XYZ file of C-alpha atoms in Angstrom:
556
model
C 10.818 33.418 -2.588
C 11.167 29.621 -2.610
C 11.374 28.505 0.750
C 14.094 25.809 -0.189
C 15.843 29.164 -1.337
C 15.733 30.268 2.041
C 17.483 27.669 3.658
C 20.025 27.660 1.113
C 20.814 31.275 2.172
C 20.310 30.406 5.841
C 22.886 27.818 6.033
C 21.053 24.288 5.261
C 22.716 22.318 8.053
C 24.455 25.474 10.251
C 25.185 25.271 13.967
C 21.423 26.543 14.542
C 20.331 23.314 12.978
C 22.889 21.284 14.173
C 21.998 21.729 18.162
C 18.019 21.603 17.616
C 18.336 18.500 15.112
C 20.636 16.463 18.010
C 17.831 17.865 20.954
C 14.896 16.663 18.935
C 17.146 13.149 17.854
C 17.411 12.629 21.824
C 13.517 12.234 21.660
C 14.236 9.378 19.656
C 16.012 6.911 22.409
C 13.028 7.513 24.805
C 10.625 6.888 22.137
C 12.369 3.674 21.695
C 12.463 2.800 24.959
C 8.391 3.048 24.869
C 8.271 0.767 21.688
C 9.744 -2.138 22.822
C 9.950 -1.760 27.079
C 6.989 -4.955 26.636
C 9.789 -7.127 25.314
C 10.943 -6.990 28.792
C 8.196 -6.047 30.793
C 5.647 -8.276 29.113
C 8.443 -11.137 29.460
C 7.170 -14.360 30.329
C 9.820 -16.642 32.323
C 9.503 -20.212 32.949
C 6.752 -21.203 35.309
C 5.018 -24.238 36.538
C 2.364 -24.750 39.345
C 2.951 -24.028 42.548
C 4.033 -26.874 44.824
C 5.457 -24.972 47.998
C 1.441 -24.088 49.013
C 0.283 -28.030 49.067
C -0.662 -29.204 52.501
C 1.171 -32.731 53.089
C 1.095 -32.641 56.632
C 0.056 -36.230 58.411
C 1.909 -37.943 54.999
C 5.086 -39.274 54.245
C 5.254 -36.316 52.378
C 5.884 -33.979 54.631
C 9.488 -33.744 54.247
C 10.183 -34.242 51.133
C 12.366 -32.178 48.584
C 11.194 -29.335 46.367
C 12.963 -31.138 43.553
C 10.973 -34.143 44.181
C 7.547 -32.550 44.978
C 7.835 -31.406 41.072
C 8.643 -34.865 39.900
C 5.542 -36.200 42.097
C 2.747 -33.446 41.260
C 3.558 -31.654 38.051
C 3.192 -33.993 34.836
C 5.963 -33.757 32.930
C 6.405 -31.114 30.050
C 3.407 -29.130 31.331
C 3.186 -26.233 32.956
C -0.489 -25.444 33.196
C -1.681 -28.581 35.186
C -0.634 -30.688 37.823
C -1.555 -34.318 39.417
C -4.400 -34.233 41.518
C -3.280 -33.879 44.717
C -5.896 -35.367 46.783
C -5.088 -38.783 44.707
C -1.657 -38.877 45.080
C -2.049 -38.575 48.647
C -5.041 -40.747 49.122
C -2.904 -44.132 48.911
C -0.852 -43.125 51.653
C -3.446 -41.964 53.927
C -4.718 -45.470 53.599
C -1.622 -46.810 54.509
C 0.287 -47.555 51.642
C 4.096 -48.361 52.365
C 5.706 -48.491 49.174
C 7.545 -45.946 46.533
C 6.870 -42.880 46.805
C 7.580 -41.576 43.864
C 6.039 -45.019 42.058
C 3.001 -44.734 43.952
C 2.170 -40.934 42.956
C 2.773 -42.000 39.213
C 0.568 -44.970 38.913
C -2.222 -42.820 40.640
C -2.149 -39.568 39.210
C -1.541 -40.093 35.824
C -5.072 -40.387 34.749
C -6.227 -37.271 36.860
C -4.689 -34.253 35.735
C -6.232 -30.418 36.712
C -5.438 -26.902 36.611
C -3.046 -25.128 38.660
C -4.381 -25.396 42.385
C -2.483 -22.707 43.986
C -1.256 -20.426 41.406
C 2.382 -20.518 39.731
C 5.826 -20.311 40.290
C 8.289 -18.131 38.170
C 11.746 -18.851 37.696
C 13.732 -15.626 38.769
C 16.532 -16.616 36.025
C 16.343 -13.816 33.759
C 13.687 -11.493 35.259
C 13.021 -10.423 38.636
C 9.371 -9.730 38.302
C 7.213 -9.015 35.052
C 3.241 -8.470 34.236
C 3.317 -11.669 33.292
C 4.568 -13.235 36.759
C 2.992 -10.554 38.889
C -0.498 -10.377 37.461
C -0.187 -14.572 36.668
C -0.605 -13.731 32.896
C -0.151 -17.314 31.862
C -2.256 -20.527 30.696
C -5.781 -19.187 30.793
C -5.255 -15.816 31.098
C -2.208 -15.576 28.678
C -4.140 -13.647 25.937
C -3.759 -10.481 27.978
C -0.146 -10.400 27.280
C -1.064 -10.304 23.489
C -3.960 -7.710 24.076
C -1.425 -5.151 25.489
C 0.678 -5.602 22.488
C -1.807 -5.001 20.381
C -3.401 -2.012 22.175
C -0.312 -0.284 22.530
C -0.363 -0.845 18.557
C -3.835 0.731 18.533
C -2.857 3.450 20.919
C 0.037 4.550 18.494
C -2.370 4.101 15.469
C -4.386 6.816 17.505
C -1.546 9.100 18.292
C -0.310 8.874 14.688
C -3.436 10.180 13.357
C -4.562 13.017 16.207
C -1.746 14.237 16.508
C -0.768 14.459 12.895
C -4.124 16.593 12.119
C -3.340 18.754 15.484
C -0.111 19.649 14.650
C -0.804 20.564 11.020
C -3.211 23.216 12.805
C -1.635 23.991 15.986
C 1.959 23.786 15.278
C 4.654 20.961 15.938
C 6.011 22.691 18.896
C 2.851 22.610 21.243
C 1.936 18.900 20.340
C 6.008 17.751 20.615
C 5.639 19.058 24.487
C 1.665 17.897 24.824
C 2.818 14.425 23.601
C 6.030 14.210 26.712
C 3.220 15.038 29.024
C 0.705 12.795 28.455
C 3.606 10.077 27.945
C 4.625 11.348 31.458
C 1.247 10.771 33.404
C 0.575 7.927 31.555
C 4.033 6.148 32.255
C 3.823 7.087 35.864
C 0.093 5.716 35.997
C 1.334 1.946 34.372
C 4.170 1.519 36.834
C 1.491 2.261 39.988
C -0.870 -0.072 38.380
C -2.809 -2.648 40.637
C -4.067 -4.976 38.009
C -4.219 -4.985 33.982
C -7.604 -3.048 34.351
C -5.542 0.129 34.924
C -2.504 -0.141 33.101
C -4.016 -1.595 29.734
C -5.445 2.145 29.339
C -2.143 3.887 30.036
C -0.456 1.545 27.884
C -2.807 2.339 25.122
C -1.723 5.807 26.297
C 1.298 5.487 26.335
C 0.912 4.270 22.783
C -0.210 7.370 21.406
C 1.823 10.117 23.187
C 4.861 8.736 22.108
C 4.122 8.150 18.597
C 2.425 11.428 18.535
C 5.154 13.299 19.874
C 7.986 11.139 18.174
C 6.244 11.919 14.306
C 5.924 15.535 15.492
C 9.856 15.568 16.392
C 10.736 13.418 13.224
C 8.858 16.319 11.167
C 10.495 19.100 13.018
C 13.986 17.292 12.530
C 13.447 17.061 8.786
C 12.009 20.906 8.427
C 14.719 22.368 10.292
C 17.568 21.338 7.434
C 18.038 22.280 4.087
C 16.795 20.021 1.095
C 20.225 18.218 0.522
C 19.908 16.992 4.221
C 16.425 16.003 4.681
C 17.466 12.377 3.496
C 20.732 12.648 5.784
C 18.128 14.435 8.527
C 15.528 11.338 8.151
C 18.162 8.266 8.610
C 20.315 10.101 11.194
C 17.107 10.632 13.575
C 15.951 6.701 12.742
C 19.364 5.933 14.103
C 18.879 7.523 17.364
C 15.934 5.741 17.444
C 18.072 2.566 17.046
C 20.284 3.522 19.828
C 17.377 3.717 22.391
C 16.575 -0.271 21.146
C 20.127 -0.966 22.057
C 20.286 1.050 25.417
C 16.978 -0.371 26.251
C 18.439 -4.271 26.693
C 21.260 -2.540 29.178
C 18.758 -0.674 31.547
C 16.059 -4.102 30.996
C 19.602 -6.038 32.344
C 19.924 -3.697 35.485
C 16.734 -3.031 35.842
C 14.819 -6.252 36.227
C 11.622 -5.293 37.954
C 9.084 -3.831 35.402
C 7.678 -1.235 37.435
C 11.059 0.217 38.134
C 11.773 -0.207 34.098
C 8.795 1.997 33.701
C 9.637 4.117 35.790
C 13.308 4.373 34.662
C 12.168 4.581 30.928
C 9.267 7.454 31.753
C 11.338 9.815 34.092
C 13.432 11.377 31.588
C 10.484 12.561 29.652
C 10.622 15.376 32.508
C 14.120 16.556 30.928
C 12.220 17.657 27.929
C 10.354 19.970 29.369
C 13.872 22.486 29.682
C 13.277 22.402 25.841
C 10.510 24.809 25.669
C 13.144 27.707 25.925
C 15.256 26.137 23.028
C 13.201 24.424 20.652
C 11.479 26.746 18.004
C 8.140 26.510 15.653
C 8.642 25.218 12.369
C 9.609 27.966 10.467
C 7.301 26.281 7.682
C 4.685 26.176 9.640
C 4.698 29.330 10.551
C 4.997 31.011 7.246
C 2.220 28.558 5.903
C -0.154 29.640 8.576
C 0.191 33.172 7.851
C 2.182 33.446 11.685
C 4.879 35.963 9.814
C 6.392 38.191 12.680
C 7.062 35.088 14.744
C 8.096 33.181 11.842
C 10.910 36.375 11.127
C 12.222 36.327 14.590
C 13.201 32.679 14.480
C 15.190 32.981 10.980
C 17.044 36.160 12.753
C 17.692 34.063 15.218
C 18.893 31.010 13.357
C 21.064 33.448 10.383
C 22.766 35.368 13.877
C 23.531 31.493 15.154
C 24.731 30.360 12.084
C 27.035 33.685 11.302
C 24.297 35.074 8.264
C 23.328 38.086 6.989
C 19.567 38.341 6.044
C 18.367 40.823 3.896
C 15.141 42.285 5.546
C 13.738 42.279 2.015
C 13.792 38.880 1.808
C 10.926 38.671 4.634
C 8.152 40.760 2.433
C 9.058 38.624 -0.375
C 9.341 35.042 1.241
C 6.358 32.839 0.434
C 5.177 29.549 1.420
C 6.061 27.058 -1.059
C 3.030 26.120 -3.510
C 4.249 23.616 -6.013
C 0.959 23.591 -8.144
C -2.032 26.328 -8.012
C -4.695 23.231 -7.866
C -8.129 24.521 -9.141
C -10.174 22.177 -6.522
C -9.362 20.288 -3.084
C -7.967 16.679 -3.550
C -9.107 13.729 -1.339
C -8.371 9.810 -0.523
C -10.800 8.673 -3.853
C -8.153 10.713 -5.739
C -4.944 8.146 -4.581
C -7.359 5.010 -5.976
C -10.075 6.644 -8.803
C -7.583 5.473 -11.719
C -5.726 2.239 -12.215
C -2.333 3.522 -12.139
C -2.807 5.147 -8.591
C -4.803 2.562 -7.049
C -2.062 0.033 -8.287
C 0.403 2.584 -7.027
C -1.245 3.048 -3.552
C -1.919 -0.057 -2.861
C 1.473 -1.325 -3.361
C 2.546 1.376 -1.362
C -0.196 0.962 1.622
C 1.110 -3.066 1.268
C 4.563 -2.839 1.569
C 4.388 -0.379 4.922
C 1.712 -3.177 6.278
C 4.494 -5.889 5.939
C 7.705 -3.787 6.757
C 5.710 -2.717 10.039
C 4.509 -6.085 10.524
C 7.850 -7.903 10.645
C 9.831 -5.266 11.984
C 8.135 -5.246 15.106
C 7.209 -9.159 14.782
C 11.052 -9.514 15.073
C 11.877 -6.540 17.726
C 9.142 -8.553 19.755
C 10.099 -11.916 19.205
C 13.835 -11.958 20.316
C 12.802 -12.896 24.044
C 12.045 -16.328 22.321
C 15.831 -16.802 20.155
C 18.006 -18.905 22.203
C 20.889 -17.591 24.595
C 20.623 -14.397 26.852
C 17.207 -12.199 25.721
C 19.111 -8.800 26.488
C 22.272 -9.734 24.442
C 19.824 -10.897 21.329
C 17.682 -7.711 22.015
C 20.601 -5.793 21.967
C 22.460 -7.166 18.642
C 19.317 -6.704 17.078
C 18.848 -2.488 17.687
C 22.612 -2.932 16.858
C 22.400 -4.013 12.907
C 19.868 -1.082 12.514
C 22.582 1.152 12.378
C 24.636 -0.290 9.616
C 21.599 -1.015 7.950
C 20.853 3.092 7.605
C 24.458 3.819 7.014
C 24.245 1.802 3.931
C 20.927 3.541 2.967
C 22.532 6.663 3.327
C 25.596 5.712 1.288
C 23.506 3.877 -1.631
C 20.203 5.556 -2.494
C 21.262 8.506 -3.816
C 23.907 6.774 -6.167
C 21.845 3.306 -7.299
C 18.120 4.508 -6.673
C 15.469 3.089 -4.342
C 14.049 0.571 -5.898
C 16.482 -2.122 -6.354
C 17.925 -1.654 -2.430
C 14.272 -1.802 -1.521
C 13.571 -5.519 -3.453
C 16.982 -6.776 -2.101
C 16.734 -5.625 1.207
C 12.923 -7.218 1.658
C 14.035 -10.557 -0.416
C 17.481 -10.490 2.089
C 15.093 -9.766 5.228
C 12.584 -12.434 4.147
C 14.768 -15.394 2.794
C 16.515 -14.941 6.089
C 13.299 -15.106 8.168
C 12.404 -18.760 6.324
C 16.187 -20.304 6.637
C 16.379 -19.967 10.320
C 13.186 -21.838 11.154
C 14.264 -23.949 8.627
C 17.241 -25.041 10.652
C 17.135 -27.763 13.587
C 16.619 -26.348 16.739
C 19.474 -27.364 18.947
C 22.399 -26.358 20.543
C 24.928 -26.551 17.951
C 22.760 -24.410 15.893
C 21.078 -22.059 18.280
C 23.803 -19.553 16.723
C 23.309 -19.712 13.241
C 19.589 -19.451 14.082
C 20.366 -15.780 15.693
C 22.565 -14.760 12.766
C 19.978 -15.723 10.333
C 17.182 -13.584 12.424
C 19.477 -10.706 12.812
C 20.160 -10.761 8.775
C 16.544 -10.619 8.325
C 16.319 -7.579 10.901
C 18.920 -5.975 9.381
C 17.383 -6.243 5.676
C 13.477 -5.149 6.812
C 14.792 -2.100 8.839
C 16.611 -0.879 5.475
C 13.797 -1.457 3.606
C 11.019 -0.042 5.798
C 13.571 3.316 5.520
C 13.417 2.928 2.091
C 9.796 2.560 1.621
C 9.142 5.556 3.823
C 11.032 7.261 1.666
C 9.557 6.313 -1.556
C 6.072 6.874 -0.551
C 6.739 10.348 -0.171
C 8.290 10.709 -3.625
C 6.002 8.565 -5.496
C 2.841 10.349 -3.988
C 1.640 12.961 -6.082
C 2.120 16.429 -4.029
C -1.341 17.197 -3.794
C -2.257 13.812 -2.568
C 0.842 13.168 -0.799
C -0.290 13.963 3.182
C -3.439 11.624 2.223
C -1.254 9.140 0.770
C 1.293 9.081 3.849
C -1.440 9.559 6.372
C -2.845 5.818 4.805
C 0.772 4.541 4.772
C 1.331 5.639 8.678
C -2.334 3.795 9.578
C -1.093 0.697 7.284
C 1.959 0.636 9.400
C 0.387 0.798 12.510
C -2.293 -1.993 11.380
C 1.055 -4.217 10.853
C 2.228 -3.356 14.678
C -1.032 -4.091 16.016
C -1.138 -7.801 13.859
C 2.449 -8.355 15.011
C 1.749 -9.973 18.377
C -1.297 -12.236 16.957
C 1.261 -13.644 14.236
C 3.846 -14.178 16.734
C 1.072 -16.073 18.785
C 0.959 -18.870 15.855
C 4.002 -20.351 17.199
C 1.232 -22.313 19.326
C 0.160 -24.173 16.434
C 4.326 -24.466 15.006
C 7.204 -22.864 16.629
C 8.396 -22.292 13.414
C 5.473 -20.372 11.927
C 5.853 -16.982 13.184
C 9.414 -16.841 11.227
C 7.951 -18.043 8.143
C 4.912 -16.396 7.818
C 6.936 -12.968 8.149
C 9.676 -14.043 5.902
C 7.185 -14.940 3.230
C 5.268 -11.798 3.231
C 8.734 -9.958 2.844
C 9.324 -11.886 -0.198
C 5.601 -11.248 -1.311
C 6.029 -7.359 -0.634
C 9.484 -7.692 -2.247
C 8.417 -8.958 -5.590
C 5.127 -6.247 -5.592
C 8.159 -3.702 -5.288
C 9.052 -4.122 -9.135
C 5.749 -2.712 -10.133
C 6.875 0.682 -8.257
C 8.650 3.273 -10.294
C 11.644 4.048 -9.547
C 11.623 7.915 -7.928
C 15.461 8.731 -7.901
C 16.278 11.116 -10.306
C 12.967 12.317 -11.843
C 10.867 15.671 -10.610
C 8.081 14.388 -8.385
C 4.708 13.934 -9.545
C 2.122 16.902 -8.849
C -1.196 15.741 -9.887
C -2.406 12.135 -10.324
C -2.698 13.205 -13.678
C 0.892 13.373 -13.560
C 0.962 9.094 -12.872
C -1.118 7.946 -15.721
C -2.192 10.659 -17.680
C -5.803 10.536 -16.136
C -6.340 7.482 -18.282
C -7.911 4.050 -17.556
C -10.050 5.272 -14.455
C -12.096 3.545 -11.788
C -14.464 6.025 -11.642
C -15.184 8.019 -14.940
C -17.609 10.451 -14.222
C -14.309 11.674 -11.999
C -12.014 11.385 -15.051
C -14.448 12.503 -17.907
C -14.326 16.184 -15.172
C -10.926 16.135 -15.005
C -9.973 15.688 -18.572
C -13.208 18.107 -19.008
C -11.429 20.654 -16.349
C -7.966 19.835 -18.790
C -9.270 20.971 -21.297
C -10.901 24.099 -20.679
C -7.611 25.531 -18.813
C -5.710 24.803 -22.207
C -8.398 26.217 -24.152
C -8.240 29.161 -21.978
C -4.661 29.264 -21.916
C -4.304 29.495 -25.936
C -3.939 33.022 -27.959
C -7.337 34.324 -29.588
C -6.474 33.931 -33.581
């Protein structure tokens, strides 16, 4: 039997499914909240050099302000140097009687150095981040952008170890081996002394979640029947969207990082009460010949859903084998013709750039004008429209067409609000703008995930997602260095992501469109086995063709 056929007669979206889908969505919010916590964390507040440590005793200085000790020793507009201080006071220790202020311009304008004494941080908006605790700034800035990009590489590590474990241990062990690592590692960052220890639990951290978070996206779309795994899919991406939201609220309440890491890793230990509730994939089990187990849990989910099963239907149940392949497919066969390495590579493309400016955007709100946690918050907010409408449209006008709009809409978006004056009369329209963009590349990187996995020929379609998932995490780990270019322009960030939307967008018309038609089995299937890279591999394929039909004719 079909397995598809099975959850048909099981009840495709019962109460069984219904309680296990919303415990293994709730994975989603804390996965979230491991995403993105370096928006806030990471946060770097307004500083300049530290003024309160300079000895002015024995000068006129010794009383003066804090207001005007920055006018006298800080050059204006810069936050990495200061006026040399023995200068400035040099006049006065020789007696000078006249301006202050006058007399520590004309002298320390043409000596400027480094920060003597370290930095102050206004308190405005955070409390205490890396960046102010560990003095992340000037100099030593690019460590801020190195954990950004090694979380990146931590989640490109998680994506693929634990995709290959689960396939061979099961989803369920590597779901609750993912929450612990993510718990020890979490607990380890907030303790950390220096950026020596926590850059390796933030790498970590990087991996359990996205290993346990693919792991509970797979289990969420194997639990339901086919006509919900689209419905399954979008639903637990909006959970995901509701952690970005929640996220700004505990960030706002919770302004010290290491009690936001803390606050964001302690509910990891809830999961652990799931191990009596949360079952094997029932897939997985039948595909790894695990049958007794793999009949208790279908008793268990027909008696929860009100069922009868025939005990019948257990000798007869099979795993599902959509083509009896006559030799073992591998990553040459997604490129060895023209069609599929035009088809791939597209593909592999448009997750790079979809990755790339989703999180360039999720990661650059701290710089939008007006509050951080409000702009943060609006945009994990126009997520969930933006999968409602996926939900609503793809099955009725394709994926194609929602896919070009929603990348042109994302990009265009991207390039108009850099392209508007930055000032206070606009700072609004600047937001929208970047929230329209946000709102068109999180439909489209939906879409895309879903098209790669109907485009894909089945027997190359793990390989084909498995390069997808690594493109995607490539994009998260470029995100920070592209954001970083708003050293040489403030504007360039924006644009450079808006422009590779539009780039990806237009590639998008070279895709089929999926909706509607069987999916592919064989590459052979995309182009007939014609036109090929490599044609010793073709001239054996059409040689292997051929001798099946031969075979498969009536003698005469």
């Amino acid at each position: 039997m079909h397995f598809d056929e099975l959850m048909k007669m099981l009840g495709e979206f019962g109460r069984y499914q219904k309680i296990r889908f919303f415990m293994v969505c709730m994975f989603s919010v804390v996965s979230a909240w491991h995403a993105l916590n370096m928006v806030f964390i990471g946060a770097a507040p307004a500083f300049h050099c530290k003024t309160s440590e300079f000895n002015l005793s024995g000068t006129p200085l010794e009383n003066v302000t804090a207001e005007d000790r920055l006018k006298m020793f800080l050059p204006e507009g810069s936050s990495c140097y200061q006026y040399d201080l023995e200068v400035v006071l040099s006049g006065y220790r020789s007696g000078y009687k006249g301006n202050l202020s006058e007399h520590s311009m004309a002298n320390s304008s043409k000596r400027v150095v480094s920060c003597q004494d370290g930095y102050e941080f206004s308190k405005a908006d955070y409390a205490e981040t890396i960046t102010s605790e560990f003095s992340l700034v000037c100099g030593e800035k690019f460590w801020i952008r190195t954990s950004k990009s090694v979380f990146f590489a931590g989640r490109l590590s998680g994506a693929v170890i634990f995709g290959q474990l689960s396939d061979r241990f099961g989803r369920r062990p590597m779901f609750f081996l993912g929450c612990l690592l993510l718990l020890i590692a979490g607990t380890v960052a907030s303790f950390a002394p220096n950026m020596y220890v926590f850059l390796p639990m933030y790498f970590c951290q990087g991996a359990a979640h996205t290993g346990a978070f693919l792991v509970a996206y797979t289990l969420s779309t194997e639990l339901v029947g086919p006509r919900y795994r689209v419905f399954a899919g979008f639903v637990s991406q909006s959970f995901y969207s509701i952690g970005f939201m929640t996220l700004a609220g505990m960030a706002y309440l919770i302004r010290e990082w290491r009690y936001l890491e803390m606050a964001i890793t302690f509910p990891v230990i809830l999961f652990s009460l799931y191990w009596w509730f949360l079952p094997e994939s029932i897939r997985w089990l039948l595909s790894h010949g695990k049958d007794v187990e793999a009949e208790k849990v279908i008793t268990r989910a027909a008696k929860e859903n009100g069922v009868e099963i025939d005990k019948n239907i257990f000798k007869s149940l099979k795993e599902d084998s959509a083509v009896a392949s006559t030799r073992n497919y591998y990553f040459i066969d997604c490129v060895n013709t023209w069609k599929m390495a035009k088809l791939s590579f597209n593909i592999w493309f448009n997750w790079l750039v979809n990755s790339l400016v989703y999180y360039g955007l999720s990661l650059n709100t701290e710089n939008l004008a007006g509050s951080p946690y409000v702009n943060f918050c609006i945009a994990g907010a126009v997520e969930i429209p933006a999968y409602a409408i996926c939900i609503l449209l793809l099955n009725r006008v394709g994926r194609r067409w929602p896919l070009i709009i929603s990348m042109y809409m994302g990009g265009i978006a991207c390039i108009l609000s850099e392209c508007i004056p930055s000032n206070s009369d606009t700072a609004t329209v600047k937001i929208i703008f970047a929230m329209v963009g946000k709102f068109g590349i999180t439909a489209s990187y939906a879409i895309i995930y879903l098209m790669a996995a109907e485009l894909f020929p089945t027997v190359v379609r793990s390989i084909g997602m498995g390069v997808a998932s690594m493109s995607a995490r490539i994009g998260g780990i470029l995100a920070p260095i592209f954001l970083d270019l708003q050293v040489i322009s403030k504007p360039l960030p924006l644009i450079v992501f808006g422009s590779l939307s539009v780039v990806a967008g237009s590639l998008a018309f070279l895709l089929p469109e999926p909706a509607g038609k069987p999916l592919p089995q064989t590459p052979d299937d995309v182009d007939g086995g014609k036109s090929c890279i490599n044609v010793g591999i073709c001239r054996k394929k059409r040689s292997l063709k051929l001798d099946t039909e031969l075979q498969d004719k009536p003698a005469l």
